[in-house]
PDB file of N, CA and C in Angstrom:
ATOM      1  N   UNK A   1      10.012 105.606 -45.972  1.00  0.00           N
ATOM      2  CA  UNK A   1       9.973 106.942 -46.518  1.00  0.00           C
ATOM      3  C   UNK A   1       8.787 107.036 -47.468  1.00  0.00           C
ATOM      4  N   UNK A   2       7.698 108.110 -47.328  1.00  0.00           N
ATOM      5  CA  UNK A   2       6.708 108.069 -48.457  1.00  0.00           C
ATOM      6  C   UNK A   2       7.105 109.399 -49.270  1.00  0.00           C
ATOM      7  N   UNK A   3       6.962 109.018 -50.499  1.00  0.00           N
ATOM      8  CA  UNK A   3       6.803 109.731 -51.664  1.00  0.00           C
ATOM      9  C   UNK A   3       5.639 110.783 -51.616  1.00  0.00           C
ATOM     10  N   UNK A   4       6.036 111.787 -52.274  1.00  0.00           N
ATOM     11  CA  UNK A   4       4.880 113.061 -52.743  1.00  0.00           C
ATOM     12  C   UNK A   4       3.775 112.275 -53.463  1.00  0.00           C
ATOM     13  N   UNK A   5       3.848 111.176 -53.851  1.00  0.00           N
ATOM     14  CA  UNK A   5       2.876 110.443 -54.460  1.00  0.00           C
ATOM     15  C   UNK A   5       1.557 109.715 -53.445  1.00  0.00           C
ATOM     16  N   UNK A   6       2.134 109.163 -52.008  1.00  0.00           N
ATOM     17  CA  UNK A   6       1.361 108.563 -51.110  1.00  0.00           C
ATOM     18  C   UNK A   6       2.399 106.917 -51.011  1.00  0.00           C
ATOM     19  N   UNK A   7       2.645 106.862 -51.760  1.00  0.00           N
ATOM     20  CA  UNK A   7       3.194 105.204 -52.159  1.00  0.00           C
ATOM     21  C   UNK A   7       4.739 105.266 -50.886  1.00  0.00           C
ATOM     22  N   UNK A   8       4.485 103.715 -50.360  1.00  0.00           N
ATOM     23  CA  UNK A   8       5.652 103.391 -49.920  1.00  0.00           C
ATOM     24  C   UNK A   8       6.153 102.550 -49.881  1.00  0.00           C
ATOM     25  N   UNK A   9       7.360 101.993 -49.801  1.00  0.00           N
ATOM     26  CA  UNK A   9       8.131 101.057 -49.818  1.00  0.00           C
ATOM     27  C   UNK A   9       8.749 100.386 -48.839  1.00  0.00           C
ATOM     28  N   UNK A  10       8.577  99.567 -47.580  1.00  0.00           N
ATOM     29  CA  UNK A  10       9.219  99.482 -46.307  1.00  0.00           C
ATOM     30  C   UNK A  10      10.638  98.611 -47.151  1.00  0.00           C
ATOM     31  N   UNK A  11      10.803  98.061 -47.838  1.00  0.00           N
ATOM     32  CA  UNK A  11      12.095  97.408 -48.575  1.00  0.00           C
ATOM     33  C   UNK A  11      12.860  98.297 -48.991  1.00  0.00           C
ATOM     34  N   UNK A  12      12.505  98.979 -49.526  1.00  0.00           N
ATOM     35  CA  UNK A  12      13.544  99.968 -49.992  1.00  0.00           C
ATOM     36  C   UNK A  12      13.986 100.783 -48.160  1.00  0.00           C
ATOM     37  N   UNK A  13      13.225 101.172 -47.216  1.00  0.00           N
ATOM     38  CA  UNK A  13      13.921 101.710 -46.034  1.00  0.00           C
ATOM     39  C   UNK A  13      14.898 100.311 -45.726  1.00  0.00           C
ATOM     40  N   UNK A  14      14.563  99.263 -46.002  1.00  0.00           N
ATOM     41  CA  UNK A  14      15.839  98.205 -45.324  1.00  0.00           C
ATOM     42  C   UNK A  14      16.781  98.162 -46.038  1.00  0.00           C
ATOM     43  N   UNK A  15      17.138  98.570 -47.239  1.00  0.00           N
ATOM     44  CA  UNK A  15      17.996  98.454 -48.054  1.00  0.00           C
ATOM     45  C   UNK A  15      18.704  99.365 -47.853  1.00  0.00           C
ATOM     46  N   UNK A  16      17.935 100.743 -47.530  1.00  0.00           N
ATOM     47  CA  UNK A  16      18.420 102.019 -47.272  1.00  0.00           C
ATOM     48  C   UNK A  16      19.279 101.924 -46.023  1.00  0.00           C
ATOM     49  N   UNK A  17      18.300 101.286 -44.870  1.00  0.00           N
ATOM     50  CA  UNK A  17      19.428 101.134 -43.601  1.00  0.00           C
ATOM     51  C   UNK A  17      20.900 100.137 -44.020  1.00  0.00           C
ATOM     52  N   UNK A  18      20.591  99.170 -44.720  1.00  0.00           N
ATOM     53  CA  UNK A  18      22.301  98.160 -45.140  1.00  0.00           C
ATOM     54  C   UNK A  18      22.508  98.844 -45.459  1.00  0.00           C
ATOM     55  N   UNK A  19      22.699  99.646 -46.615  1.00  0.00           N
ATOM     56  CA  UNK A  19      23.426 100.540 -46.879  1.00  0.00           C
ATOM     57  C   UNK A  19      24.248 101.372 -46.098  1.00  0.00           C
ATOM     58  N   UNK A  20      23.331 102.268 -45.674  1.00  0.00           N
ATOM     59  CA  UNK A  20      24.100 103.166 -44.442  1.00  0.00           C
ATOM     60  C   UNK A  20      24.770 102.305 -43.075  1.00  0.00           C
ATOM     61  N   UNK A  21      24.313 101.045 -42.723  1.00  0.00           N
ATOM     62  CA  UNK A  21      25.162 100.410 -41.993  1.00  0.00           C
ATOM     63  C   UNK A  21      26.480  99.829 -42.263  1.00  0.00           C
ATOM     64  N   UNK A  22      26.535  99.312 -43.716  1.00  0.00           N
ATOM     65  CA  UNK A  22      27.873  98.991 -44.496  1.00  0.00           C
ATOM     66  C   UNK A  22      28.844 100.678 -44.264  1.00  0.00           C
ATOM     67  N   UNK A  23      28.529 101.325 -44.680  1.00  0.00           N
ATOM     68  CA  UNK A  23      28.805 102.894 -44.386  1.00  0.00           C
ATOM     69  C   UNK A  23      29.894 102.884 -43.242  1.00  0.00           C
ATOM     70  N   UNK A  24      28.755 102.720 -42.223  1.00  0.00           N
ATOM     71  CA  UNK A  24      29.207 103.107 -41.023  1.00  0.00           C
ATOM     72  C   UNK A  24      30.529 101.862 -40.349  1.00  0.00           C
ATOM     73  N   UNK A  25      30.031 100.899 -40.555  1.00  0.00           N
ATOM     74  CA  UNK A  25      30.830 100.288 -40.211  1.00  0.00           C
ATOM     75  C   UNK A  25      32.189  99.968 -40.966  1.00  0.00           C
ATOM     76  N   UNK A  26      32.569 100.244 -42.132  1.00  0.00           N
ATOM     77  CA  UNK A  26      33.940 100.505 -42.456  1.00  0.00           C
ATOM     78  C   UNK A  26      34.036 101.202 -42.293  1.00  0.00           C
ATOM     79  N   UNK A  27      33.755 102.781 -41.672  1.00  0.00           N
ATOM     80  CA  UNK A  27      34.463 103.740 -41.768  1.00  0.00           C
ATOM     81  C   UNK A  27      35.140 103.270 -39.747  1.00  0.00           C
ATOM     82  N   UNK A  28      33.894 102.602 -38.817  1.00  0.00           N
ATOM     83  CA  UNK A  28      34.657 102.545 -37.785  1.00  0.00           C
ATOM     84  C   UNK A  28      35.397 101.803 -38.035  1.00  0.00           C
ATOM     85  N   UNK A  29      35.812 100.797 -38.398  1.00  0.00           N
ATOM     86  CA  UNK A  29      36.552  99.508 -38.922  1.00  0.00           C
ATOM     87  C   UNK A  29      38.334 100.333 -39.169  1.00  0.00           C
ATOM     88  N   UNK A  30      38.209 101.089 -40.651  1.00  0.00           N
ATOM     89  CA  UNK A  30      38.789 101.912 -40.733  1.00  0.00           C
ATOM     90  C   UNK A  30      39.749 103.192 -40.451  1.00  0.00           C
ATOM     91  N   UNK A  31      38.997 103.799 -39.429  1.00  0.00           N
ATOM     92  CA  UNK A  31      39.554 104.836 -39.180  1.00  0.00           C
ATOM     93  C   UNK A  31      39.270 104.446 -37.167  1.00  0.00           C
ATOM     94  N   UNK A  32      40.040 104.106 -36.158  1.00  0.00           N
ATOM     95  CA  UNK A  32      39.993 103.889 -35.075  1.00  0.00           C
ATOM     96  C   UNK A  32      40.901 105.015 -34.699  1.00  0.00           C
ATOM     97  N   UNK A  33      41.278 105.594 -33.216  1.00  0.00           N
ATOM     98  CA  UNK A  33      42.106 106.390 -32.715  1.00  0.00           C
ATOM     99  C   UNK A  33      43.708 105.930 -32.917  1.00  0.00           C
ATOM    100  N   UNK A  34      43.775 104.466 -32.939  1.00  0.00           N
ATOM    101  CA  UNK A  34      45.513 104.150 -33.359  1.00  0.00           C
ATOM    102  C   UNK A  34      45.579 103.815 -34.379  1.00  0.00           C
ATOM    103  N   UNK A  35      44.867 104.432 -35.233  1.00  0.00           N
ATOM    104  CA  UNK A  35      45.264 104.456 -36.948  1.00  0.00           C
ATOM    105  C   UNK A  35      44.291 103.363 -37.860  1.00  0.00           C
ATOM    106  N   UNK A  36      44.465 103.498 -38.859  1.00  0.00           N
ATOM    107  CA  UNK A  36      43.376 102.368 -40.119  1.00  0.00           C
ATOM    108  C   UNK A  36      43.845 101.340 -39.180  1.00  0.00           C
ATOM    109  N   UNK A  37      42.698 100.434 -39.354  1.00  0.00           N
ATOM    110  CA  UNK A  37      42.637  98.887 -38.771  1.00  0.00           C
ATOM    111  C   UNK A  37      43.227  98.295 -40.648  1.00  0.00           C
ATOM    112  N   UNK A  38      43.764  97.302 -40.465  1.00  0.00           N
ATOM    113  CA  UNK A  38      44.471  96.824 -41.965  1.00  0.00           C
ATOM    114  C   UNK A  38      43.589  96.282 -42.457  1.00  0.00           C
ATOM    115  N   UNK A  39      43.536  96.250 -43.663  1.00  0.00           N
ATOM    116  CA  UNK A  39      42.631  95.511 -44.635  1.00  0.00           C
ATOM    117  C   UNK A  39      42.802  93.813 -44.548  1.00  0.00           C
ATOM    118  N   UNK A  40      41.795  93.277 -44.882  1.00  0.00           N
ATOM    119  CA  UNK A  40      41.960  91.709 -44.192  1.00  0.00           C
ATOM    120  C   UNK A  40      41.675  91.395 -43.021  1.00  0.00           C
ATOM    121  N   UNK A  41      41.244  92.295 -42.228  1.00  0.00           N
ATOM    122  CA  UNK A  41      41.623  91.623 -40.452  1.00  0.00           C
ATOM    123  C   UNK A  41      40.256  91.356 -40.367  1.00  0.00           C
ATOM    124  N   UNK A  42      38.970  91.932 -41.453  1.00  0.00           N
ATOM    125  CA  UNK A  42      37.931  91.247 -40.821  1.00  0.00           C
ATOM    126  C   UNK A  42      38.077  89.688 -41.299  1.00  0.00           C
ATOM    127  N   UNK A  43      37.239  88.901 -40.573  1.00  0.00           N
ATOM    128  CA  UNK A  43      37.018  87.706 -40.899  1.00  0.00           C
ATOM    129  C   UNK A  43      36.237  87.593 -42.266  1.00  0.00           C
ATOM    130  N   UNK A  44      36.863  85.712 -42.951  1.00  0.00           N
ATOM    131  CA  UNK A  44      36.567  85.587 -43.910  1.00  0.00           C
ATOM    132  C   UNK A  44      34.881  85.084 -44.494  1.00  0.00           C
ATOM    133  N   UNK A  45      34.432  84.559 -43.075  1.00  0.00           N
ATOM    134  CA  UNK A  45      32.984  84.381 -42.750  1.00  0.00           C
ATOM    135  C   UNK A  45      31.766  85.418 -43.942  1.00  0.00           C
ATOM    136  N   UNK A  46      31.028  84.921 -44.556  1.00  0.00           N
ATOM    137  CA  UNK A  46      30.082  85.333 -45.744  1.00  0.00           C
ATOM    138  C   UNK A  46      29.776  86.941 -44.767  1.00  0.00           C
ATOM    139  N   UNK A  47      28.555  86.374 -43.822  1.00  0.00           N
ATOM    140  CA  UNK A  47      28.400  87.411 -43.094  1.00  0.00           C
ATOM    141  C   UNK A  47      29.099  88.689 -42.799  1.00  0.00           C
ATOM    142  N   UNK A  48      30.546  88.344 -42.122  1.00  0.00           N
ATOM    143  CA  UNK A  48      31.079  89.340 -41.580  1.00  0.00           C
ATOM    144  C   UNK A  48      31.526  90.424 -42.749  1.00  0.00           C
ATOM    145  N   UNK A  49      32.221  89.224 -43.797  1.00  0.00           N
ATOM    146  CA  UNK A  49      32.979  90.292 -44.996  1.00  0.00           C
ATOM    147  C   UNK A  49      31.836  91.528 -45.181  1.00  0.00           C
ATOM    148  N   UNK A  50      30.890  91.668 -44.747  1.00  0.00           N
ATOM    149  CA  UNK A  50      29.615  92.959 -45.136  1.00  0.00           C
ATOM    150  C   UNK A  50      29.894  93.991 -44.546  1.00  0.00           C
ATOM    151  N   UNK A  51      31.220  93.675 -43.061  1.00  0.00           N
ATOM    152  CA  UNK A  51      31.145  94.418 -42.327  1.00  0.00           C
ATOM    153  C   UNK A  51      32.657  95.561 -43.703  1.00  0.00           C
ATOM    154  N   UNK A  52      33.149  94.653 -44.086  1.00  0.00           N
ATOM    155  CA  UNK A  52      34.317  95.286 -45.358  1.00  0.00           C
ATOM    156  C   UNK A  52      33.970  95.995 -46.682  1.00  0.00           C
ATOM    157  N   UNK A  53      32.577  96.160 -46.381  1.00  0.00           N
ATOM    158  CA  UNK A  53      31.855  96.564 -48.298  1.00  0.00           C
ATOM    159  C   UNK A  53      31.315  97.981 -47.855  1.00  0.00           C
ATOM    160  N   UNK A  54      31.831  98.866 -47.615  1.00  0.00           N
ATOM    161  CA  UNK A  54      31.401 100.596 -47.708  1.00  0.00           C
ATOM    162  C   UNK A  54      31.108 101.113 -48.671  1.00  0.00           C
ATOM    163  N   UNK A  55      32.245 100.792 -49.680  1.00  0.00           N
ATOM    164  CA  UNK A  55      31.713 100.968 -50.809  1.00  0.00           C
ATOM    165  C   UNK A  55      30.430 100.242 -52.068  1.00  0.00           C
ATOM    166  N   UNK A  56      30.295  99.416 -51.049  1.00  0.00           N
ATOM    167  CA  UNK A  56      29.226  98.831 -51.672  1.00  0.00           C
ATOM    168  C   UNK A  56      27.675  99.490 -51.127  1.00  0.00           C
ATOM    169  N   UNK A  57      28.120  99.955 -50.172  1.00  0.00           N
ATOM    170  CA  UNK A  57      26.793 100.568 -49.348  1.00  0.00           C
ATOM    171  C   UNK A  57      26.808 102.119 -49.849  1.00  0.00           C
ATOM    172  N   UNK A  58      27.670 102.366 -50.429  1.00  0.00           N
ATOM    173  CA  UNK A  58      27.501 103.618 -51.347  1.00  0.00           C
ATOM    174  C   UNK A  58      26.930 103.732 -52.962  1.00  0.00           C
ATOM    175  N   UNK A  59      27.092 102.404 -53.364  1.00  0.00           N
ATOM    176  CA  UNK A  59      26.539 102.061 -54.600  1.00  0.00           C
ATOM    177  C   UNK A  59      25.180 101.974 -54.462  1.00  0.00           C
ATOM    178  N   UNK A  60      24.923 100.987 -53.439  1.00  0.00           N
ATOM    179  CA  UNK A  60      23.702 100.196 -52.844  1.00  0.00           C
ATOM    180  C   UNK A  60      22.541 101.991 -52.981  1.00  0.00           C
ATOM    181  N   UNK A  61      23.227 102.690 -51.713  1.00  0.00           N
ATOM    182  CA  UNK A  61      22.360 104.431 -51.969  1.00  0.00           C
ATOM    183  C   UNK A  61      22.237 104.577 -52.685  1.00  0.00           C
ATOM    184  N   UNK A  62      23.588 104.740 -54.156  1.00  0.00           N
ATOM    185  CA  UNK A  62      23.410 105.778 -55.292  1.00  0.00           C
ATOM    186  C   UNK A  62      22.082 105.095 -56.176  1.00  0.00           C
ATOM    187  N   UNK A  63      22.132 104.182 -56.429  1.00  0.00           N
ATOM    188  CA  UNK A  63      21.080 103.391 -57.457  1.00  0.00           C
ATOM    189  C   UNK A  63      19.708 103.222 -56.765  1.00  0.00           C
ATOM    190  N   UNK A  64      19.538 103.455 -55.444  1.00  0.00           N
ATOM    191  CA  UNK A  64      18.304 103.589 -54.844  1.00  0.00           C
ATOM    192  C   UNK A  64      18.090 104.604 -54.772  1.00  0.00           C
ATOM    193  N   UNK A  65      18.855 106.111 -54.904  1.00  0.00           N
ATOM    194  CA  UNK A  65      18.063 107.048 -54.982  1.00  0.00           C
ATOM    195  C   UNK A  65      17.838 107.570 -56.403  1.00  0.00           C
ATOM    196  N   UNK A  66      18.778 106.975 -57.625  1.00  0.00           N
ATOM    197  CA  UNK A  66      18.303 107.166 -58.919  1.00  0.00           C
ATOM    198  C   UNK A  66      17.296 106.337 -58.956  1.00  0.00           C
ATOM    199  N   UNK A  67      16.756 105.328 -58.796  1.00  0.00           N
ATOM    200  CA  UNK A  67      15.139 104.423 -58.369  1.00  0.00           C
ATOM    201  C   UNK A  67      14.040 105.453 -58.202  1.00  0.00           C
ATOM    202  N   UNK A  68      14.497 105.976 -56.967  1.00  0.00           N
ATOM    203  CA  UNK A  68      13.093 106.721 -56.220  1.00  0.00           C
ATOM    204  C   UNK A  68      13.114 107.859 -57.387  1.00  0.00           C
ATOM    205  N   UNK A  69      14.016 108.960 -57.461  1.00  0.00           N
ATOM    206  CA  UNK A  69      14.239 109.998 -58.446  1.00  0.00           C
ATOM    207  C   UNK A  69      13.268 109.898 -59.434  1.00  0.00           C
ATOM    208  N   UNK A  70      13.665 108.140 -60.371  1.00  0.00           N
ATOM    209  CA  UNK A  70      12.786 107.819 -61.663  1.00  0.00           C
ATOM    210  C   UNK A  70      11.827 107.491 -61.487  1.00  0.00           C
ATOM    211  N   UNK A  71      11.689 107.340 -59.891  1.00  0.00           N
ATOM    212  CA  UNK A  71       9.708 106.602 -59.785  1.00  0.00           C
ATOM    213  C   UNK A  71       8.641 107.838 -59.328  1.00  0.00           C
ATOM    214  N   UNK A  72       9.676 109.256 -59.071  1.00  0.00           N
ATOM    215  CA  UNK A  72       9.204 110.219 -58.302  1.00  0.00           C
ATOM    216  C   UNK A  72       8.652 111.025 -59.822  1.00  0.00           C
ATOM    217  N   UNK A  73       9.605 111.145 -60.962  1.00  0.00           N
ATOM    218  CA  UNK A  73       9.169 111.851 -62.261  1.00  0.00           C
ATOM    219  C   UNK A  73       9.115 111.308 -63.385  1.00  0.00           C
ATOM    220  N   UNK A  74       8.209 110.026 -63.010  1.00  0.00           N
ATOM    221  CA  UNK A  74       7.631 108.881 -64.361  1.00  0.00           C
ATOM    222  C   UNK A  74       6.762 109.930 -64.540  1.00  0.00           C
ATOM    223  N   UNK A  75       6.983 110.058 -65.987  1.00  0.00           N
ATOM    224  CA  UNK A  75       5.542 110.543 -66.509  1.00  0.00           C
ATOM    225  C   UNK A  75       5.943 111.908 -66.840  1.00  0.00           C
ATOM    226  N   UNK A  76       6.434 112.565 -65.683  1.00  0.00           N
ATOM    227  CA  UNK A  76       6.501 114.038 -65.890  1.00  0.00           C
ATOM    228  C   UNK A  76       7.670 114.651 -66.657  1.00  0.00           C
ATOM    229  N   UNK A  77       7.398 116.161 -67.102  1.00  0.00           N
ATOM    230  CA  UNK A  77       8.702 116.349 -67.711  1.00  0.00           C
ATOM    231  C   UNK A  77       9.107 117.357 -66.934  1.00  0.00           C
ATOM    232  N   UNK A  78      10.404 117.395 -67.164  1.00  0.00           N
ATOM    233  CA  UNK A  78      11.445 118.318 -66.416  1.00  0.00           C
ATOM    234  C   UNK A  78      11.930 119.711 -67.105  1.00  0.00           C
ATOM    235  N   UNK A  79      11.244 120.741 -66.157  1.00  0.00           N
ATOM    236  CA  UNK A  79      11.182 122.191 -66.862  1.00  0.00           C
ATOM    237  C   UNK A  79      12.919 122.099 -66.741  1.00  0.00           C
TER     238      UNK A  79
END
């Protein structure tokens, strides 16, 4: 994603995609046609548990777009 500035960040788009992939994948995890899948059933494996952190991939967004926000109006002031 480039900034009104010119500047870009390809790390911050990968962070941006985990994010939204943590997202996505508890919510399929979650919500299937025969009801919530139960908590626990993913495996305990480092890896997989990522597929159990949604809410972490919502944190992961919120603080990357207060990032860009503060890197977008360094300097400037806000009418």
């Amino acid at each position: 994603m480039r900034s009104s500035t010119g500047e870009h960040y390809p790390a911050l788009d990968h962070i941006r995609g985990l994010a939204a992939f943590m997202v996505f994948t508890w919510h399929f995890l979650h919500e299937s046609p025969e009801g919530p899948v139960p908590y626990g059933i993913v495996p305990a494996l480092p890896i997989f548990s990522l597929l159990d952190e949604g809410h972490t991939g919502v944190s992961l967004f919120m603080a990357l777009s207060g990032y860009l926000f503060a890197k977008l109006l360094d300097g400037k002031q806000i009418r």
